[in-house]
Short mmCIF file of C-alpha atoms and ligand atoms in Angstrom, two decimals:
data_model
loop_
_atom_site.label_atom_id
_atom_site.label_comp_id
_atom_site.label_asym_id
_atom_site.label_seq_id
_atom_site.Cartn_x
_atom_site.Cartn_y
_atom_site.Cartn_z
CA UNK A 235 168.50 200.40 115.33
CA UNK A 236 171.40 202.32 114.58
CA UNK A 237 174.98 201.41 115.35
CA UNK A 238 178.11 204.04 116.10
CA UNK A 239 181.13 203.08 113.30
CA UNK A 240 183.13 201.37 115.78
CA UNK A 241 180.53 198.47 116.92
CA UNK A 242 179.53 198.28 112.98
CA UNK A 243 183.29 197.89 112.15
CA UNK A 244 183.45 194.93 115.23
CA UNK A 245 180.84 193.20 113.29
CA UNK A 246 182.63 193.47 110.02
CA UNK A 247 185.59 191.99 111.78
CA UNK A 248 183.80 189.37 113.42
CA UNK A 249 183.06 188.24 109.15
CA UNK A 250 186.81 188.14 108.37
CA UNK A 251 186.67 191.99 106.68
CA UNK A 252 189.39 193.91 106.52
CA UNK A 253 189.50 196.59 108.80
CA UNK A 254 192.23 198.32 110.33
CA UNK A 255 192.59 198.95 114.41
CA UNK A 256 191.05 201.65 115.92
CA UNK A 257 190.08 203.20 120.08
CA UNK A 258 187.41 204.54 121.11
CA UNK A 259 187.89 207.51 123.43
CA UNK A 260 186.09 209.97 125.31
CA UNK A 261 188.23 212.13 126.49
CA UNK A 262 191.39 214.11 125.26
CA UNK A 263 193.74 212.54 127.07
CA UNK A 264 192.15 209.63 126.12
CA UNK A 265 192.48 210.46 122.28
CA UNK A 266 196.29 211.50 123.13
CA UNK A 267 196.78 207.96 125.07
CA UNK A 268 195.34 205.86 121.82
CA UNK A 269 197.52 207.92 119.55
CA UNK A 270 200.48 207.39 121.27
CA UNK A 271 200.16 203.73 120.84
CA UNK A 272 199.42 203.90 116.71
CA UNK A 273 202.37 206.42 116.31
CA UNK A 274 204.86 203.56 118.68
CA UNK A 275 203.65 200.81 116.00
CA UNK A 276 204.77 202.62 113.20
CA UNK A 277 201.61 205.61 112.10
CA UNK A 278 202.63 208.60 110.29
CA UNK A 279 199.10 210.09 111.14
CA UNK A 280 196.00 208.83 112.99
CA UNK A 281 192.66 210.09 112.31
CA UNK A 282 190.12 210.89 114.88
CA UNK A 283 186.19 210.50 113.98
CA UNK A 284 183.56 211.86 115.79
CA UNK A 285 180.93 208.53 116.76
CA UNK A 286 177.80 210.10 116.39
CA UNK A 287 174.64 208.53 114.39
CA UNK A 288 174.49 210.68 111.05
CA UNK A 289 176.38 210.69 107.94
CA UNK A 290 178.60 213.43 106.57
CA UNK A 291 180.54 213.65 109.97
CA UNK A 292 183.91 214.52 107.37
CA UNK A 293 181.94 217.44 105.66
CA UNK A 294 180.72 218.93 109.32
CA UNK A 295 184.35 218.60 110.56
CA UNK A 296 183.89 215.56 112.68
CA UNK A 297 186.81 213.37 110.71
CA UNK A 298 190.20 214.99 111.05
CA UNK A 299 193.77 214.23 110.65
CA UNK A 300 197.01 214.87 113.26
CA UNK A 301 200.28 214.16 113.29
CA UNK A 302 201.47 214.15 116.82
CA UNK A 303 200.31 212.72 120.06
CA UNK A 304 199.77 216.15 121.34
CA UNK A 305 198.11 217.69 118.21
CA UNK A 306 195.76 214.57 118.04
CA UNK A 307 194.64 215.56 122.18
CA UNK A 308 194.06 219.09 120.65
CA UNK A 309 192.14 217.86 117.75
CA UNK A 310 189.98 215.41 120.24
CA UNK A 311 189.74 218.39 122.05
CA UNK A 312 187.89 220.53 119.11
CA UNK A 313 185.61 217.08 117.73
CA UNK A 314 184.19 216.14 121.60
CA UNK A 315 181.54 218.13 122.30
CA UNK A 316 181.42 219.61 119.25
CA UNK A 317 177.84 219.77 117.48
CA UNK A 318 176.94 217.91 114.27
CA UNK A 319 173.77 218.07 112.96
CA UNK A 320 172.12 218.49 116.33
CA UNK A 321 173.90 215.38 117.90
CA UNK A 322 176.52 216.26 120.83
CA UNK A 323 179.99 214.09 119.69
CA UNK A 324 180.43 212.21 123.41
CA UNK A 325 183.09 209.55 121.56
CA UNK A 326 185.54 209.90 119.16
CA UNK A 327 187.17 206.62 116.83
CA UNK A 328 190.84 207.05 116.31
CA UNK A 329 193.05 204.81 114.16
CA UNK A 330 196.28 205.37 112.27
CA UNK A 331 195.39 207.41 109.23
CA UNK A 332 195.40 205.26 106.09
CA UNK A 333 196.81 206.70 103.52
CA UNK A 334 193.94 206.76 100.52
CA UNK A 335 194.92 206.07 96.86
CA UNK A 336 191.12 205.64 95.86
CA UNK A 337 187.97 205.63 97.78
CA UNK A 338 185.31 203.50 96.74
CA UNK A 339 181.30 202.51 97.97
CA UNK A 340 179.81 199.52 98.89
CA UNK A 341 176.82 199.38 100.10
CA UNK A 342 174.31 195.98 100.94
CA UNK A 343 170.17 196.94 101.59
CA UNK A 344 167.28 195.34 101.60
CA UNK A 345 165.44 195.59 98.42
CA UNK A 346 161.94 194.67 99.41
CA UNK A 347 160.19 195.03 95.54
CA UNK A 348 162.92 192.06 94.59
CA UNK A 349 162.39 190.63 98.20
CA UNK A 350 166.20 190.01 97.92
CA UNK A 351 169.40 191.42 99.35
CA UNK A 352 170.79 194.34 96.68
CA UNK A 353 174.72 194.95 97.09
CA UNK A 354 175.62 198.05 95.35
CA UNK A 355 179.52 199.57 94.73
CA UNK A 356 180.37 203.04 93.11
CA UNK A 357 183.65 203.80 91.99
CA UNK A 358 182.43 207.40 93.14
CA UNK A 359 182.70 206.76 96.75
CA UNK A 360 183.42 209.03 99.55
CA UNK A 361 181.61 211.39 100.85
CA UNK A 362 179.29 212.28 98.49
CA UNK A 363 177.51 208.84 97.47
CA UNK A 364 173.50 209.84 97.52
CA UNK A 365 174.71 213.04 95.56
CA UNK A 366 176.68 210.93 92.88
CA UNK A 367 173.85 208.66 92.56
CA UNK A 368 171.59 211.58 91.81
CA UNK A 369 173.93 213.08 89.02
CA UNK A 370 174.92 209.97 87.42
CA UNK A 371 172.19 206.74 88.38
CA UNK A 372 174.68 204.89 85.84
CA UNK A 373 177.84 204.96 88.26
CA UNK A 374 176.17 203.13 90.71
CA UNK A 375 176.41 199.17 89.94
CA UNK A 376 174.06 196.62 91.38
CA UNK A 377 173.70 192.64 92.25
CA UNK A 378 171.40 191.00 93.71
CA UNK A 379 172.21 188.03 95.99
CA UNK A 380 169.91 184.72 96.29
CA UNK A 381 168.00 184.11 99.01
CA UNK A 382 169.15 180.41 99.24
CA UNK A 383 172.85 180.08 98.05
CA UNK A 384 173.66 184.23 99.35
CA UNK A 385 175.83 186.20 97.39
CA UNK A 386 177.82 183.97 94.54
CA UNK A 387 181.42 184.48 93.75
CA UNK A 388 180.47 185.56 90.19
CA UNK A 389 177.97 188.07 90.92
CA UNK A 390 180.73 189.54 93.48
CA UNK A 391 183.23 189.50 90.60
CA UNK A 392 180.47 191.16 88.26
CA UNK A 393 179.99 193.98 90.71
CA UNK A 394 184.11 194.49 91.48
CA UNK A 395 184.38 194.29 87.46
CA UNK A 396 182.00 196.88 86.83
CA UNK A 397 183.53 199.50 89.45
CA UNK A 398 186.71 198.98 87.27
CA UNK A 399 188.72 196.37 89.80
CA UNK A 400 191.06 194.05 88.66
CA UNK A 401 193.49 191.25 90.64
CA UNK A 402 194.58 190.89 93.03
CA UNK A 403 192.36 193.66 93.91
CA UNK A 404 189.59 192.15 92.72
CA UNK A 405 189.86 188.95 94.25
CA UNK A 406 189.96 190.96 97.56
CA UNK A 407 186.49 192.82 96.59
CA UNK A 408 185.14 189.21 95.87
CA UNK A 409 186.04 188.55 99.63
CA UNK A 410 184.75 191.77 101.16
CA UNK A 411 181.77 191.87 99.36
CA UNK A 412 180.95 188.09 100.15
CA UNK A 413 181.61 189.10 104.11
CA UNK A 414 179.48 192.12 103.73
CA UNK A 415 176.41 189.58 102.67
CA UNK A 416 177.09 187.63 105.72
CA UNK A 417 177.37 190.68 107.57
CA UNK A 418 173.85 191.75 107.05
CA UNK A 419 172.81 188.16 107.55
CA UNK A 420 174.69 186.79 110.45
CA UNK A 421 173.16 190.02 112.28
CA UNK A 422 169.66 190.93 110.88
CA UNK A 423 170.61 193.87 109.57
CA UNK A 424 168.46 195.93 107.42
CA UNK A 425 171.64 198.24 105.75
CA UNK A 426 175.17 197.56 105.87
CA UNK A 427 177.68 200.20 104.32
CA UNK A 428 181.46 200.85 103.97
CA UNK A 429 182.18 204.40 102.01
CA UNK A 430 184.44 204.79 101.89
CA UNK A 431 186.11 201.11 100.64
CA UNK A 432 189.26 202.52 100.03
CA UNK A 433 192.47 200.97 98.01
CA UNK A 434 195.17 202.32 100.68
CA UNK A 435 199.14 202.11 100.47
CA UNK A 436 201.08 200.54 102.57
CA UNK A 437 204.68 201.19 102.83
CA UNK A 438 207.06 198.56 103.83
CA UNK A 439 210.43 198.99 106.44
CA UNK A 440 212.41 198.29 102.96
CA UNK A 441 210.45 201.02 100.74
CA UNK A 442 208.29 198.71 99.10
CA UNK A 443 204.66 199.61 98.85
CA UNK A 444 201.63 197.37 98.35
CA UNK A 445 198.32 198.33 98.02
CA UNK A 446 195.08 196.55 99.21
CA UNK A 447 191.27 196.83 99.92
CA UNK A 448 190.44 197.98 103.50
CA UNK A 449 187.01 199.32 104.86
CA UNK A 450 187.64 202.86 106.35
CA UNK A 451 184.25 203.72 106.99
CA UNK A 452 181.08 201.35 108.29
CA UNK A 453 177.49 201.77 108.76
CA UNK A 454 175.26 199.61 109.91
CA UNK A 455 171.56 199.56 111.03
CA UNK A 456 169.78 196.39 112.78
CA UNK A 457 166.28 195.03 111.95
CA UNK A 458 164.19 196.23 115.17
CA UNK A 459 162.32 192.72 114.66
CA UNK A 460 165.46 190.49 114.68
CA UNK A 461 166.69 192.11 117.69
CA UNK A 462 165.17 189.00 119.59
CA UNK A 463 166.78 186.72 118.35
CA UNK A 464 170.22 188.75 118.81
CA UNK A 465 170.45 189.54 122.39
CA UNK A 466 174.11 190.37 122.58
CA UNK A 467 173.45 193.19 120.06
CA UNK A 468 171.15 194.97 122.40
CA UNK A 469 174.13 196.05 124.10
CA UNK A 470 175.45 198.40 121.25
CA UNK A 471 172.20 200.72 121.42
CA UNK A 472 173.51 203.67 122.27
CA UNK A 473 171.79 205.57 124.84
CA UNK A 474 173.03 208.55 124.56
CA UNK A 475 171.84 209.70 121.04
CA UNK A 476 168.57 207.79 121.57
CA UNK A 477 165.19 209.68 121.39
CA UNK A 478 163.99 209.62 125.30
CA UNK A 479 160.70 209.14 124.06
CA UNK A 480 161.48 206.29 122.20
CA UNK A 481 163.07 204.37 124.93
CA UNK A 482 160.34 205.39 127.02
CA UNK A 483 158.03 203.33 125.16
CA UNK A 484 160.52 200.86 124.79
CA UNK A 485 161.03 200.39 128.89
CA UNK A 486 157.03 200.15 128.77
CA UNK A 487 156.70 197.68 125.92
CA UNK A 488 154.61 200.14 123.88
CA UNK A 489 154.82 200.43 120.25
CA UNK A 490 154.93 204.16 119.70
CA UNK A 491 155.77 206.25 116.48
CA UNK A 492 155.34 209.75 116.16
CA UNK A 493 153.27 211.52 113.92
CA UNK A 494 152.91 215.47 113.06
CA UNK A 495 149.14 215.42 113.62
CA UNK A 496 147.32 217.06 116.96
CA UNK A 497 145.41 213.83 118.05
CA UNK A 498 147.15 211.79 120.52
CA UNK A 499 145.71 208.16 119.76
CA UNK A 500 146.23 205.51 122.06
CA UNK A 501 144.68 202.08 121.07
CA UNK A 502 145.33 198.29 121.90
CA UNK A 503 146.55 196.02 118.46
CA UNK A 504 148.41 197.61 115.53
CA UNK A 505 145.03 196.91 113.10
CA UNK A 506 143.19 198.57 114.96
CA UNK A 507 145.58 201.45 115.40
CA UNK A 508 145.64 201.88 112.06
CA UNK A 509 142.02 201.97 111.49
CA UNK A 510 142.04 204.62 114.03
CA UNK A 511 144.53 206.73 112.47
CA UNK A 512 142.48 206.37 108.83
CA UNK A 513 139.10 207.43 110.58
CA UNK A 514 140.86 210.43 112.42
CA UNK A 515 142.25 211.56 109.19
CA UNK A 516 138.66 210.18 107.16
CA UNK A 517 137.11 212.88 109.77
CA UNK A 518 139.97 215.45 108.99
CA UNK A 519 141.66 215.01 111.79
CA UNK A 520 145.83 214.42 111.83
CA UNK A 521 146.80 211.67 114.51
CA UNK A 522 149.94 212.74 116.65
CA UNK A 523 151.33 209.03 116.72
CA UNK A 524 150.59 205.53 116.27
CA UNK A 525 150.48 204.01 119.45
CA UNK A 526 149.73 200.66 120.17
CA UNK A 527 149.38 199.47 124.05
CA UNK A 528 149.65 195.88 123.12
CA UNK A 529 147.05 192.79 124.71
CA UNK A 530 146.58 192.77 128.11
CA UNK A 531 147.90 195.80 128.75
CA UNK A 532 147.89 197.06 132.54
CA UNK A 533 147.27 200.47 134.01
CA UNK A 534 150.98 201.01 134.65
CA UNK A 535 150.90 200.73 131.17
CA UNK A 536 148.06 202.85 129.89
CA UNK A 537 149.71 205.60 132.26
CA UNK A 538 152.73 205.48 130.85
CA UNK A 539 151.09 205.57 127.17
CA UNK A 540 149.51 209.12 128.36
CA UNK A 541 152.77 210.71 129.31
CA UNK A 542 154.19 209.05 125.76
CA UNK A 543 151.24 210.83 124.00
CA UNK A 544 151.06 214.61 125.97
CA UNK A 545 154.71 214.84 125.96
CA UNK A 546 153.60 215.86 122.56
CA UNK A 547 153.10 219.36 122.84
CA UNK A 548 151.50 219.66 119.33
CA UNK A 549 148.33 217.36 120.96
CA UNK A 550 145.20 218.93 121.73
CA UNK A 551 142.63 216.35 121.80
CA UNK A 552 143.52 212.41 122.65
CA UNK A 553 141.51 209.31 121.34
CA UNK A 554 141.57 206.06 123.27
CA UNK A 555 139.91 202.97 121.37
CA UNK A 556 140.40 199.89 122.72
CA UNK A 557 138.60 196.51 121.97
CA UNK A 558 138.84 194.37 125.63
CA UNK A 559 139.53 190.81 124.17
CA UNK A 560 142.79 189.99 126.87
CA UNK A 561 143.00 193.52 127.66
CA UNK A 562 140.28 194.11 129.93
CA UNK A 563 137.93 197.70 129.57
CA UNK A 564 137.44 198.44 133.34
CA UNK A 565 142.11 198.36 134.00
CA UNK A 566 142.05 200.80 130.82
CA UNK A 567 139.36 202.98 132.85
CA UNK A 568 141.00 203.00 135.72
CA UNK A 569 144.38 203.37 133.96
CA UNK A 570 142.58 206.33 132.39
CA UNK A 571 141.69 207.68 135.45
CA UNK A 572 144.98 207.38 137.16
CA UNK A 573 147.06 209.38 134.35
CA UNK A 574 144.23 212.11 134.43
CA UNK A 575 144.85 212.44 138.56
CA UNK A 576 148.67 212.94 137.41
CA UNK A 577 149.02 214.56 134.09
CA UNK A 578 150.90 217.75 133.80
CA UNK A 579 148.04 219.59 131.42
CA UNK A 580 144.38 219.10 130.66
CA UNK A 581 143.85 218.27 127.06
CA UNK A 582 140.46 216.80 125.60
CA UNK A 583 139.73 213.54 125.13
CA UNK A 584 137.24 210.98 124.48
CA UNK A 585 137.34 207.40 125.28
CA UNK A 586 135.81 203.97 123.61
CA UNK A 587 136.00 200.92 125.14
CA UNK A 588 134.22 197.80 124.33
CA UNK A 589 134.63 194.29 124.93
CA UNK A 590 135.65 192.53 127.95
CA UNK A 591 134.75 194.39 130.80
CA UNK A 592 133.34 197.14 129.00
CA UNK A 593 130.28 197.90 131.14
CA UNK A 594 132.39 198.38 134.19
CA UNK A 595 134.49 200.28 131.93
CA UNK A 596 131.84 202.32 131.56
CA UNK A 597 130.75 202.77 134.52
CA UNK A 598 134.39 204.01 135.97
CA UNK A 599 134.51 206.34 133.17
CA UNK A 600 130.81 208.13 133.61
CA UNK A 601 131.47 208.50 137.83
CA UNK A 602 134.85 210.35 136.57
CA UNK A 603 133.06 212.25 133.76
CA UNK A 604 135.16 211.21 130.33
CA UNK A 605 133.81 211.96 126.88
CA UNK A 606 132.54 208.48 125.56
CA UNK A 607 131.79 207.04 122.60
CA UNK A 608 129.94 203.36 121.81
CA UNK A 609 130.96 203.31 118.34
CA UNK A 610 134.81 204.13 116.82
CA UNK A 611 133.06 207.01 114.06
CA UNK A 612 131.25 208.77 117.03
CA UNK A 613 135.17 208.49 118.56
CA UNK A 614 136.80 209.85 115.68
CA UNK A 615 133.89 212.22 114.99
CA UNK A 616 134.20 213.63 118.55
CA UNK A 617 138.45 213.78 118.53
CA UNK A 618 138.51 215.39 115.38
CA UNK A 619 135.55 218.52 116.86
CA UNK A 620 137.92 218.58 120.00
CA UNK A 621 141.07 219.21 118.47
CA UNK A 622 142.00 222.63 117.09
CA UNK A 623 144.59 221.60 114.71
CA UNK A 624 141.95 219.41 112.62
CA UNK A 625 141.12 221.07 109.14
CA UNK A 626 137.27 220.84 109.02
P1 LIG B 215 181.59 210.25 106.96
O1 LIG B 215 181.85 211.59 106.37
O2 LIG B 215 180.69 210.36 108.14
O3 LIG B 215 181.10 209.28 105.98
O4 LIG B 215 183.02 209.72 107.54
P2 LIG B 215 184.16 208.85 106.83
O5 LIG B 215 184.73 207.92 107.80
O6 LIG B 215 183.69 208.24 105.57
O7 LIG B 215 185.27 209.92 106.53
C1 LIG B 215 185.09 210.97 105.57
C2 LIG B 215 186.32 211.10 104.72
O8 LIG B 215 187.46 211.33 105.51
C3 LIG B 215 186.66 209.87 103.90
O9 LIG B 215 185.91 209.80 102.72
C4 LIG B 215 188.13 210.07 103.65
O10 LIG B 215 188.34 210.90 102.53
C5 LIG B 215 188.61 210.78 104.90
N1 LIG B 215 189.25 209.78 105.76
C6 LIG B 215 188.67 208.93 106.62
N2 LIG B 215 189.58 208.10 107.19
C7 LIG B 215 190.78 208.46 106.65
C8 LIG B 215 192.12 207.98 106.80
O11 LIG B 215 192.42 207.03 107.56
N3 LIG B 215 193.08 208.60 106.09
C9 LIG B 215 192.82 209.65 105.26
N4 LIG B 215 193.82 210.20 104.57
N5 LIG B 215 191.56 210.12 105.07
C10 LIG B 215 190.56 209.53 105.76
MN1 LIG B 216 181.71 207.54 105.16
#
């Protein structure tokens, strides 16, 4: 799950980073009323940043500066509603603009062939980061913390070193990147990213300026699986930029990833979903999704699964396979039955259901003339003949 910069940049807070204030507003005169209160404590500039869920947002001309109250309502003005990359900006960050003396990346991911958390820092942060470390792998410096004891103050200083820090500046990289680590931990999160990580200046009332480490920029995305045992964090989904499909099969409890095939596939237990998908494509079929009803699943739910799998309008033939251990064969059948009474378009399909219940299944499914099949091959076999997109 994806996070908007402003929730990612509470959870950085909430782990002692350093991050400077910022509003969220949705609105102009919202924008206007949250820059009016950074210019009364002191801000030269603020900066206003579209909140939508895809990088770049400063090259599409979502991250702008202004200098007044009223210029930064007609600059909120320009970045709501505006389009980037296919996502409608609804909410807009602003904060009083920092002003940037170098921008650098830190970045903390899941390495899964080291099985360990990677942190990685550029010197070449910014925008630009996946295109620096295409040009020049070498810029882009790497640590990799211990599962038991986390990240270690050395390997922190290690990393800071070799993106050319030194004190005090380091000592506040040691810091940031140690509360990054806990970051990803304390919240199950898969990626956790601040580009840019930005030395800024601050001026004093006396002239004096002092420079420090602050985190400008945050990204975070959430482990899907840890979720559970994070309930608070369910609340910073945000609905808006959410596929409907996807939280559609979220409301039903369905496990449901789309595919590019043509064969809608709806089966009960991941294993066997999978298996399904390899004999669709073993046939030379394509499957449309992975979709897995989970045990004991109910016709409400089988329904439901149908709508998930023709709102598809690439599908042309549908496979159901399920094996009735808790999930009994006659509900699927007359779940089946149901969604074909209802369904906006006719599309082939052929059904296999063994198991519990599975003559009465059966049964159901011969009075209301579906395509069977006894064994999963003849299923596949027949999906793959009914679909048109299938290479043969
Ligand atoms: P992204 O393009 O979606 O990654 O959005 P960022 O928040 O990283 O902003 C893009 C760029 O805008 C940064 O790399 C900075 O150069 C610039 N920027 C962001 N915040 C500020 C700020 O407070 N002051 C100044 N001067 N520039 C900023
Ligand atoms: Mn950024």
């Amino acid at each position: 799950m994806k996070i908007q910069e402003a929730d990612a940049k509470s959870l950085l807070l909430a782990q002692g980073l350093p991050v400077p204030p910022w509003k969220v507003a949705r609105t102009p005169a919202e924008v206007e009323a949250a820059a009016r209160t950074f210019f009364a404590s002191g801000a030269d500039r603020v900066v206003i940043k579209a909140q939508v869920l895809v990088g770049g947002r400063g090259k599409a001309g979502g991250v702008r500066l202004a200098g007044s109250a009223e210029e930064a309502a007609a600059v909120g003005a320009r970045i709501l509603g505006m389009d980037i990359k296919g996502i409608t900006v609804r909410k807009v960050l602003v904060a009083a603009a920092a002003e940037i003396v170098k921008e650098y990346y830190l970045g903390a991911i899941i390495d899964r062939a080291s099985r360990r958390v990677v942190l990685m820092a550029s010197a070449e942060g910014g925008v630009e980061i996946e295109e620096a470390a295409r040009q020049n792998p070498g810029a882009i410096h790497r640590v990799w913390a211990d599962p038991e004891l986390g990240l270690l103050a050395f390997q922190a200083r290690a990393l800071g070193l070799g993106i050319g820090l030194c004190d005090p500046l380091l000592n506040q990289f040691v810091a940031i990147a140690g509360g990054l680590y806990k970051t990803m931990e304390a919240n199950d999160a898969d990626l956790v990213e601040v580009n840019p990580l930005a030395i800024v200046a601050e001026t004093a009332t006396d002239g004096a300026t002092t420079q420090s480490l602050v985190c400008l920029d945050a990204k975070i995305t959430l482990d899907d699986s840890g979720l559970a045992r994070h309930r608070e964090l369910e609340t910073l989904r945000d609905l808006d930029e959410e596929d409907p499909t996807d939280a559609q099969a979220r409301k039903l409890g369905i496990n449901f990833i789309h595919l590019d095939g043509t064969i809608g596939c709806m089966v009960n237990g991941a294993g066997l979903a999978m298996t399904t998908m390899d004999l669709v494509k073993h046939y030379g079929g394509e499957p449309a999704n992975f979709l897995d009803v989970g045990g004991g699943a109910r016709r409400e739910t089988v329904r439901g699964a149908m709508e998930l799998i023709l709102g598809d309008p690439k599908v042309d033939a549908i496979l159901v396979n399920i094996f009735g251990g808790i999930t009994r064969g006659d509900e699927v059948a007359a779940g089946l039955i149901e969604a074909r009474a209802q369904q906006s378009r006719d599309v082939p399909m052929v059904v296999r259901i063994v198991g519990t219940n599975a003559a009465e299944a059966a049964r159901l499914l011969r009075e209301a003339r579906f395509e069977t099949a006894t064994s999963l091959d003849e299923a596949a076999v027949k999906a793959v003949a009914l679909s048109k997109g299938a290479v043969r």
